PDB file of C-alpha atoms in Angstrom:
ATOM      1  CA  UNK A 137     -87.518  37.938  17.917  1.00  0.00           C
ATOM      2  CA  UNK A 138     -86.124  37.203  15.028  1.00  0.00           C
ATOM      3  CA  UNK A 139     -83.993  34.144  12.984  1.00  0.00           C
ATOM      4  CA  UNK A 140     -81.411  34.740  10.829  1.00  0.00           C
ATOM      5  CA  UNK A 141     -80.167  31.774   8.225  1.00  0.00           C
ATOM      6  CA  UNK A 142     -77.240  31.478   6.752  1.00  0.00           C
ATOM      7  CA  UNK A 143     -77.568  28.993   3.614  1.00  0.00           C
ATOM      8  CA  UNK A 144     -75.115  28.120   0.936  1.00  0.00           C
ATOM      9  CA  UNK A 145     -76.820  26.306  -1.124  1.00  0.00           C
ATOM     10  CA  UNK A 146     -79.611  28.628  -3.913  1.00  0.00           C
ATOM     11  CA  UNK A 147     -82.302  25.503  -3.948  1.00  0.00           C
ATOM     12  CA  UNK A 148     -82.172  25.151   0.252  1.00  0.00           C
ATOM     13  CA  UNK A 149     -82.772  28.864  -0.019  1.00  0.00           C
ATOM     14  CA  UNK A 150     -85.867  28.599  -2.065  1.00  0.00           C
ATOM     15  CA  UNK A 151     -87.203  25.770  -0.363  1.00  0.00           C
ATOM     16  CA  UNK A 152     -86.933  28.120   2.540  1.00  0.00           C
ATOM     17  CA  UNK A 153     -88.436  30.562   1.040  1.00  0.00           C
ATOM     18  CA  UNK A 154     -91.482  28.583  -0.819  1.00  0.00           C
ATOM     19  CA  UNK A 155     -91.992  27.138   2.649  1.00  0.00           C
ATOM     20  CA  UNK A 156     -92.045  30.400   4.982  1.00  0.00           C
ATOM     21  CA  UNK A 157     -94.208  32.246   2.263  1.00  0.00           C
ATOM     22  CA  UNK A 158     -97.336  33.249   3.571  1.00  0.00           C
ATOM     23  CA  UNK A 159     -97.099  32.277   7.274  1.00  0.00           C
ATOM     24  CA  UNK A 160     -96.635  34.185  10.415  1.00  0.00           C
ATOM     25  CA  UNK A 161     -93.430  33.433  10.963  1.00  0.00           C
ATOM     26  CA  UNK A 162     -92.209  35.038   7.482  1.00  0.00           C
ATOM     27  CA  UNK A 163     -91.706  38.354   8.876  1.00  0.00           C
ATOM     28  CA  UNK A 164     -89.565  36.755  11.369  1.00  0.00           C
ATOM     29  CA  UNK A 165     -87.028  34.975   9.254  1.00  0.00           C
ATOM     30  CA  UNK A 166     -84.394  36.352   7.449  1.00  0.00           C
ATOM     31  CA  UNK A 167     -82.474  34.197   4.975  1.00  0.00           C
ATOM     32  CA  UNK A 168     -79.141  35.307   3.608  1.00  0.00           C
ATOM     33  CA  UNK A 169     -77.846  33.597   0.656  1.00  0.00           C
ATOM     34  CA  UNK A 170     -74.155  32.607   0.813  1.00  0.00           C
ATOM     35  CA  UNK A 171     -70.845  31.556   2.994  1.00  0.00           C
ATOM     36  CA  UNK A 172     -71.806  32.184   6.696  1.00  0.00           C
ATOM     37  CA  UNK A 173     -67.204  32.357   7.109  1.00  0.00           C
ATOM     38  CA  UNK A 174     -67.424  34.939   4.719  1.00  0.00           C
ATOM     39  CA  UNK A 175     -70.224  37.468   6.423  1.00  0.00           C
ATOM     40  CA  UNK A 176     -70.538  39.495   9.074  1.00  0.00           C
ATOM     41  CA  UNK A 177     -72.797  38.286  11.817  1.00  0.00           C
ATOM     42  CA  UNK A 178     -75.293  40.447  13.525  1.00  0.00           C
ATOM     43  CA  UNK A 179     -76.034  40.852  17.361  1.00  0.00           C
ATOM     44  CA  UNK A 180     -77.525  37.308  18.555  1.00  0.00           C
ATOM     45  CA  UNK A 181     -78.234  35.566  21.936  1.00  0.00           C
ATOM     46  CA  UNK A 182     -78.349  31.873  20.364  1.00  0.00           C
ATOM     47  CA  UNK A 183     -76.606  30.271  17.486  1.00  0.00           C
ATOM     48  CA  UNK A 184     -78.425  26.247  16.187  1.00  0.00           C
ATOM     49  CA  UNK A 185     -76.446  24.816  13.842  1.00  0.00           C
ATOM     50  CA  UNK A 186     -76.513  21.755  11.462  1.00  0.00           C
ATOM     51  CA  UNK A 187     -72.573  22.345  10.928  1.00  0.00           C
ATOM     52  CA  UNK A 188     -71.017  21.153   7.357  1.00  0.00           C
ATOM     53  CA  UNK A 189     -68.273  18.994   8.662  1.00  0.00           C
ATOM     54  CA  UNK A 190     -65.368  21.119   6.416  1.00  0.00           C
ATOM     55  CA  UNK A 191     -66.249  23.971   8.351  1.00  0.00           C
ATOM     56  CA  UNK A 192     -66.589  22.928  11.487  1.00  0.00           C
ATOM     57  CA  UNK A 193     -63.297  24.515  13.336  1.00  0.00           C
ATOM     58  CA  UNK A 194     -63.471  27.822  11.153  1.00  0.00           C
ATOM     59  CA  UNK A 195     -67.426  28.167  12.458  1.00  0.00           C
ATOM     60  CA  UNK A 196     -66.474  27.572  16.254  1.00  0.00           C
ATOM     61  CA  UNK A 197     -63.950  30.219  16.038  1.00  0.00           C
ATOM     62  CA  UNK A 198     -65.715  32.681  14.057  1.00  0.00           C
ATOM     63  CA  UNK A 199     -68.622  32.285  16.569  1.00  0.00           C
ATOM     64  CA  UNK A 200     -66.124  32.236  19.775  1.00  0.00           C
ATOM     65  CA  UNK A 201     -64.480  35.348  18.192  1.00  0.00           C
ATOM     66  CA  UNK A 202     -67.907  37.168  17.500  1.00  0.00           C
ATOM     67  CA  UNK A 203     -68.266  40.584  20.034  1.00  0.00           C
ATOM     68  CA  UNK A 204     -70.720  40.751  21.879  1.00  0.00           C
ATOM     69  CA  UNK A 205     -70.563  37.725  23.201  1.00  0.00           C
ATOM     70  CA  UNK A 206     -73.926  35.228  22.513  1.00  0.00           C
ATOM     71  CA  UNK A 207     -75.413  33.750  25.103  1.00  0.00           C
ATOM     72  CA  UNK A 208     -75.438  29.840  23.514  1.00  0.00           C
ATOM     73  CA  UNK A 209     -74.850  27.646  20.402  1.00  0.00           C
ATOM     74  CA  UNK A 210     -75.724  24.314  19.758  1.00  0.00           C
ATOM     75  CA  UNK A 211     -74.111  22.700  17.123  1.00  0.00           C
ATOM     76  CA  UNK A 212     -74.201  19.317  15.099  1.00  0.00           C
ATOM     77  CA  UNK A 213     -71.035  18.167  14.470  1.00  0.00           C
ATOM     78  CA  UNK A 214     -68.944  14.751  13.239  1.00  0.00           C
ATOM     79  CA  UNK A 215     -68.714  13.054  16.537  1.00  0.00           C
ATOM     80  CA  UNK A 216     -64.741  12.504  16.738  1.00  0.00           C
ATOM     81  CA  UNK A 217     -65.035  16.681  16.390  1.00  0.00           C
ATOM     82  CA  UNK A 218     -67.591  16.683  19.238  1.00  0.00           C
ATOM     83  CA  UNK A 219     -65.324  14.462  21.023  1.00  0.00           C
ATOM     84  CA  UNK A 220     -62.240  16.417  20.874  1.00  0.00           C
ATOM     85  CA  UNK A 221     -64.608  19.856  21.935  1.00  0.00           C
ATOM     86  CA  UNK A 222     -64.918  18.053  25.262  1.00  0.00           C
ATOM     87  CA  UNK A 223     -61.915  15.834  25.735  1.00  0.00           C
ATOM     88  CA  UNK A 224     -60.133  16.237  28.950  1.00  0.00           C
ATOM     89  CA  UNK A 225     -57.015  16.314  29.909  1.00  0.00           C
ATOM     90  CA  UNK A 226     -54.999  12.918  28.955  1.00  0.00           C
ATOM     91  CA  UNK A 227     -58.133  11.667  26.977  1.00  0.00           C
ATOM     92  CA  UNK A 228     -56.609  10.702  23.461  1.00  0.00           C
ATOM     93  CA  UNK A 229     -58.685  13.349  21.698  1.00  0.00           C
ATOM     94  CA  UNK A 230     -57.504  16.177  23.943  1.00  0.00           C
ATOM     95  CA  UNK A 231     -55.752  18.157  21.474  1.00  0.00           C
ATOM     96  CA  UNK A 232     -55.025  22.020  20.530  1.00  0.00           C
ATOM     97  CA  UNK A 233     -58.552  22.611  19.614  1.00  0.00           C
ATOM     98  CA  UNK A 234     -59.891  21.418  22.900  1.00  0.00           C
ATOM     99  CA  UNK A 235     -57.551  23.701  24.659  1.00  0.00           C
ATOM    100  CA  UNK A 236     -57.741  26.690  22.175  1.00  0.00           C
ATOM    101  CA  UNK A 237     -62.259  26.143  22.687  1.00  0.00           C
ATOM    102  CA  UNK A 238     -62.300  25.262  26.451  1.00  0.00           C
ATOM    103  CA  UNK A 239     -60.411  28.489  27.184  1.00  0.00           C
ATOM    104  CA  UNK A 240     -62.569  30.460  25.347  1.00  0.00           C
ATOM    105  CA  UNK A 241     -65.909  28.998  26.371  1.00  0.00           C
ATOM    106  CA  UNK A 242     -67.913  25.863  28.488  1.00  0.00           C
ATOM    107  CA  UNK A 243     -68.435  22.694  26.215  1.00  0.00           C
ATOM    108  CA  UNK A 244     -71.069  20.314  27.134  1.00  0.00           C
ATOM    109  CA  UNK A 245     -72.131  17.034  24.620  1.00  0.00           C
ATOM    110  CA  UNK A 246     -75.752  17.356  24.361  1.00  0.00           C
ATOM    111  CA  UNK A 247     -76.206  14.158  22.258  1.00  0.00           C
ATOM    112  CA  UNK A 248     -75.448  11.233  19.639  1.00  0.00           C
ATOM    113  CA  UNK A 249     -77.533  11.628  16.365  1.00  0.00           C
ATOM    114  CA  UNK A 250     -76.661   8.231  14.405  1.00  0.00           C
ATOM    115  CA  UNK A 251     -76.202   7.987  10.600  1.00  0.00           C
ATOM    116  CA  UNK A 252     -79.814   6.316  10.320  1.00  0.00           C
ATOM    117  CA  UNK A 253     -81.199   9.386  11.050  1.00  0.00           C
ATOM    118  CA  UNK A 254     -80.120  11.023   7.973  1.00  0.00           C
ATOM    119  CA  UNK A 255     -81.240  10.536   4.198  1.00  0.00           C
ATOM    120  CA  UNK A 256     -78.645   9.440   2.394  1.00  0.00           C
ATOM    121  CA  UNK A 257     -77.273   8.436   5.445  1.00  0.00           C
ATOM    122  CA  UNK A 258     -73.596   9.910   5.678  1.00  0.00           C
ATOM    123  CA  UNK A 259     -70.428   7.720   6.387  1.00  0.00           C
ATOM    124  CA  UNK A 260     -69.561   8.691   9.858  1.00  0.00           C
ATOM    125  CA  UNK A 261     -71.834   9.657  13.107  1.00  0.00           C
ATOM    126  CA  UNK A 262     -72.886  12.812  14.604  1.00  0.00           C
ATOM    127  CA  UNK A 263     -72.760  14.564  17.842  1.00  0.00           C
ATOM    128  CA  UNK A 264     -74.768  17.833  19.252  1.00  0.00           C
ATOM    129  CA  UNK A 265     -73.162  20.032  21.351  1.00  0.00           C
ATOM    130  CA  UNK A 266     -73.726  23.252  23.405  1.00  0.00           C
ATOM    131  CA  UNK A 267     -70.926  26.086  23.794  1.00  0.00           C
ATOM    132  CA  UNK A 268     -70.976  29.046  26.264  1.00  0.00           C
ATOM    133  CA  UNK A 269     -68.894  31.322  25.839  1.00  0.00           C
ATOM    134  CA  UNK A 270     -66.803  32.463  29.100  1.00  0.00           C
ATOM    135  CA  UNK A 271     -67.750  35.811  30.868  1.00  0.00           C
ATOM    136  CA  UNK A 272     -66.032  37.541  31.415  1.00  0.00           C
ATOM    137  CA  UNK A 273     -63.758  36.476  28.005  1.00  0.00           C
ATOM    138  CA  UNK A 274     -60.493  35.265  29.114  1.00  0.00           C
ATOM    139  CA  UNK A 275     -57.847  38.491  28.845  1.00  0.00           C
ATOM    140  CA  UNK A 276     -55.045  36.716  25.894  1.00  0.00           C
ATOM    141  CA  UNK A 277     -53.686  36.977  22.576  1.00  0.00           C
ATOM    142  CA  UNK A 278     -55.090  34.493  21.091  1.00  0.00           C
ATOM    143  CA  UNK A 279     -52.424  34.412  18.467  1.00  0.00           C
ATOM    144  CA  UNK A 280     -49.523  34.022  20.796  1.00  0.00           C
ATOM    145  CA  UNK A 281     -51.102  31.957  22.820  1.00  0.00           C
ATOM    146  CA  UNK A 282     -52.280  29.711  19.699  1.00  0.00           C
ATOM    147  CA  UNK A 283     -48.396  29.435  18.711  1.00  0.00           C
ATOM    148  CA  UNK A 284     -47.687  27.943  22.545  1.00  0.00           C
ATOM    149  CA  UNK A 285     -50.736  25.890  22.370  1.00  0.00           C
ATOM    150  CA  UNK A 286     -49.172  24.673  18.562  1.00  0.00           C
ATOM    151  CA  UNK A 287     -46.023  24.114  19.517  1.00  0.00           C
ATOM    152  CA  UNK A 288     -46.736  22.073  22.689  1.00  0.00           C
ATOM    153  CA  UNK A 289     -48.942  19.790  20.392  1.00  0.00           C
ATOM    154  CA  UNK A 290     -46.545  19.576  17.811  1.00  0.00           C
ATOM    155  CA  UNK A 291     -45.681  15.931  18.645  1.00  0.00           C
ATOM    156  CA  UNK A 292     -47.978  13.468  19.460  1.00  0.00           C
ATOM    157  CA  UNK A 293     -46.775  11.360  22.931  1.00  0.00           C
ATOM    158  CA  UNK A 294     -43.800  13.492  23.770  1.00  0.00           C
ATOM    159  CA  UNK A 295     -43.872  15.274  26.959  1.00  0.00           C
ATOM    160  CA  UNK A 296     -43.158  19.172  26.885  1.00  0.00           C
ATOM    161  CA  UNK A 297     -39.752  18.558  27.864  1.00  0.00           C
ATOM    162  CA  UNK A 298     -39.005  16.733  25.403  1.00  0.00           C
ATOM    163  CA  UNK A 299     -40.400  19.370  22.445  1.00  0.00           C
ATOM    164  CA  UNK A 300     -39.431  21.857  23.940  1.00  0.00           C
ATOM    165  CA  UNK A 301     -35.753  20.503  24.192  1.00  0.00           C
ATOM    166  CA  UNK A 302     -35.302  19.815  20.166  1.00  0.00           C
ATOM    167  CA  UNK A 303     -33.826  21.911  18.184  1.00  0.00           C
ATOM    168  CA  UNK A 304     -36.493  23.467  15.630  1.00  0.00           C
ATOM    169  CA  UNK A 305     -38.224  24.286  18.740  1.00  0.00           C
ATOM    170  CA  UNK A 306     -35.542  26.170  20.526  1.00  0.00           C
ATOM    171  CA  UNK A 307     -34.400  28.370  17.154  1.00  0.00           C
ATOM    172  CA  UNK A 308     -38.384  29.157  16.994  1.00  0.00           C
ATOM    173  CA  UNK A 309     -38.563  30.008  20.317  1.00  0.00           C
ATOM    174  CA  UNK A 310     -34.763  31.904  20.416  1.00  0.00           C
ATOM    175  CA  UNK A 311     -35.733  33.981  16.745  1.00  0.00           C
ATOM    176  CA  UNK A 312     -39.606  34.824  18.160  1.00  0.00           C
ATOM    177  CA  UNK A 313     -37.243  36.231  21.076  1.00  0.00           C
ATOM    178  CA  UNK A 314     -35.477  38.257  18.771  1.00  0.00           C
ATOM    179  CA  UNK A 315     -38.280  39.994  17.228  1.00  0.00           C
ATOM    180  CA  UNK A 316     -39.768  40.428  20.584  1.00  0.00           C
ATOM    181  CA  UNK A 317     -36.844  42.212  21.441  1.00  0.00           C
ATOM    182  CA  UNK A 318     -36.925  44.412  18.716  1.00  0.00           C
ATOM    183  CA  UNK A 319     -40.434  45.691  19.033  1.00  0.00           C
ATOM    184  CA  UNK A 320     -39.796  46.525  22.340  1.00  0.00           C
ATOM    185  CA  UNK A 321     -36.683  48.390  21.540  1.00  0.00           C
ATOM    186  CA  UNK A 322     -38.970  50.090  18.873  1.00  0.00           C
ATOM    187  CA  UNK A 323     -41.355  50.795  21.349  1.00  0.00           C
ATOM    188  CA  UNK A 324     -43.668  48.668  19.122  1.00  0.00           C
ATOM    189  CA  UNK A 325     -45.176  46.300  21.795  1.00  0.00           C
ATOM    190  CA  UNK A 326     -48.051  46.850  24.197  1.00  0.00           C
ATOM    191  CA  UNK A 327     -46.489  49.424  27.142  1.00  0.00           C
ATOM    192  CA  UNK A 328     -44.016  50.904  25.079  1.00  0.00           C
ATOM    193  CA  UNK A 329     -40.963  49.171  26.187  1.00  0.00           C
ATOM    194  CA  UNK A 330     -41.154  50.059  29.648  1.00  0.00           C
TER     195      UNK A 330
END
């Protein structure tokens, strides 16, 4: 087995390093400088991570997107970010990223880690959680269906009718029409128009 870490930051990096040197576990770590968003992830069964808040959405759909499919990640998050992985339905922090994550995997809070626990202590609280990825992956296009999931949570407290009824709404939804039309006349969408 093996542990791959992803660190931004050159002094973490040689901390790492100074600290691994000359153990048994060296030959079992591998630490790659740089942005983990910007590099492509090898084969794993379980992803822990202490997640920088800023990249917290980007990360869960990067790892969500990965192929094959991991096993398990548990992740430290801001808690109102935690929150909103595991919101349910008419919670107040059920939102499009709770929709877009719970149809793509199992969400479970694991835990509160407070400020205290933290040196400086940061300015808002933590939460660990633990995301399984669905098997068999749920058959969609995650773009289109990202665009439904968008527009139904375009307005806070208004019912579907109601977005769905205004105007902006209904010339996005009559011009995406359009197009769809037009690839299909072109043969251009999946099954050829037929």
């Amino acid at each position: 087995k093996k542990v791959v870490a992803y660190e931004v930051d050159p002094r973490m990096v040689l901390e790492l390093q100074r600290r691994f040197q000359g153990t048994p576990q060296a030959s079992q770590l591998q630490i790659v400088q740089g942005d983990v968003l910007k590099q492509d992830l090898p084969y794993f069964d379980v992803c822990v991570s202490n997640t920088p808040y800023q990249i917290s959405s980007p990360l869960t759909f990067k790892l969500l997107s990965h192929r094959p499919l991991f096993r398990a990640a548990i992740l430290m998050f801001q808690r109102e970010f935690a929150m909103r992985l595991v919101a349910k339905p008419c919670e107040s922090l059920y939102c499009r990223l709770t929709v877009n994550t719970q149809l793509l995997a199992r969400v479970s809070h694991l835990l509160k880690v407070g400020k205290n626990n933290f040196k400086p202590p940061p300015k808002v609280e933590s939460s660990v959680v633990r995301i399984e990825p669905r098997h068999p992956p749920v058959q969609v296009n995650f773009t289109e269906w990202d665009g439904l999931v968008r527009l139904c949570f375009s307005r806070k407290n208004k019912t579907l009718g109601a977005i769905f009824k205004q105007n902006a709404c209904l010339d996005l939804l009559e011009k995406n029409y359009r197009k769809f039309l037009q690839l299909e006349a072109s043969g251009a969408t999946q099954g050829g128009g037929g």
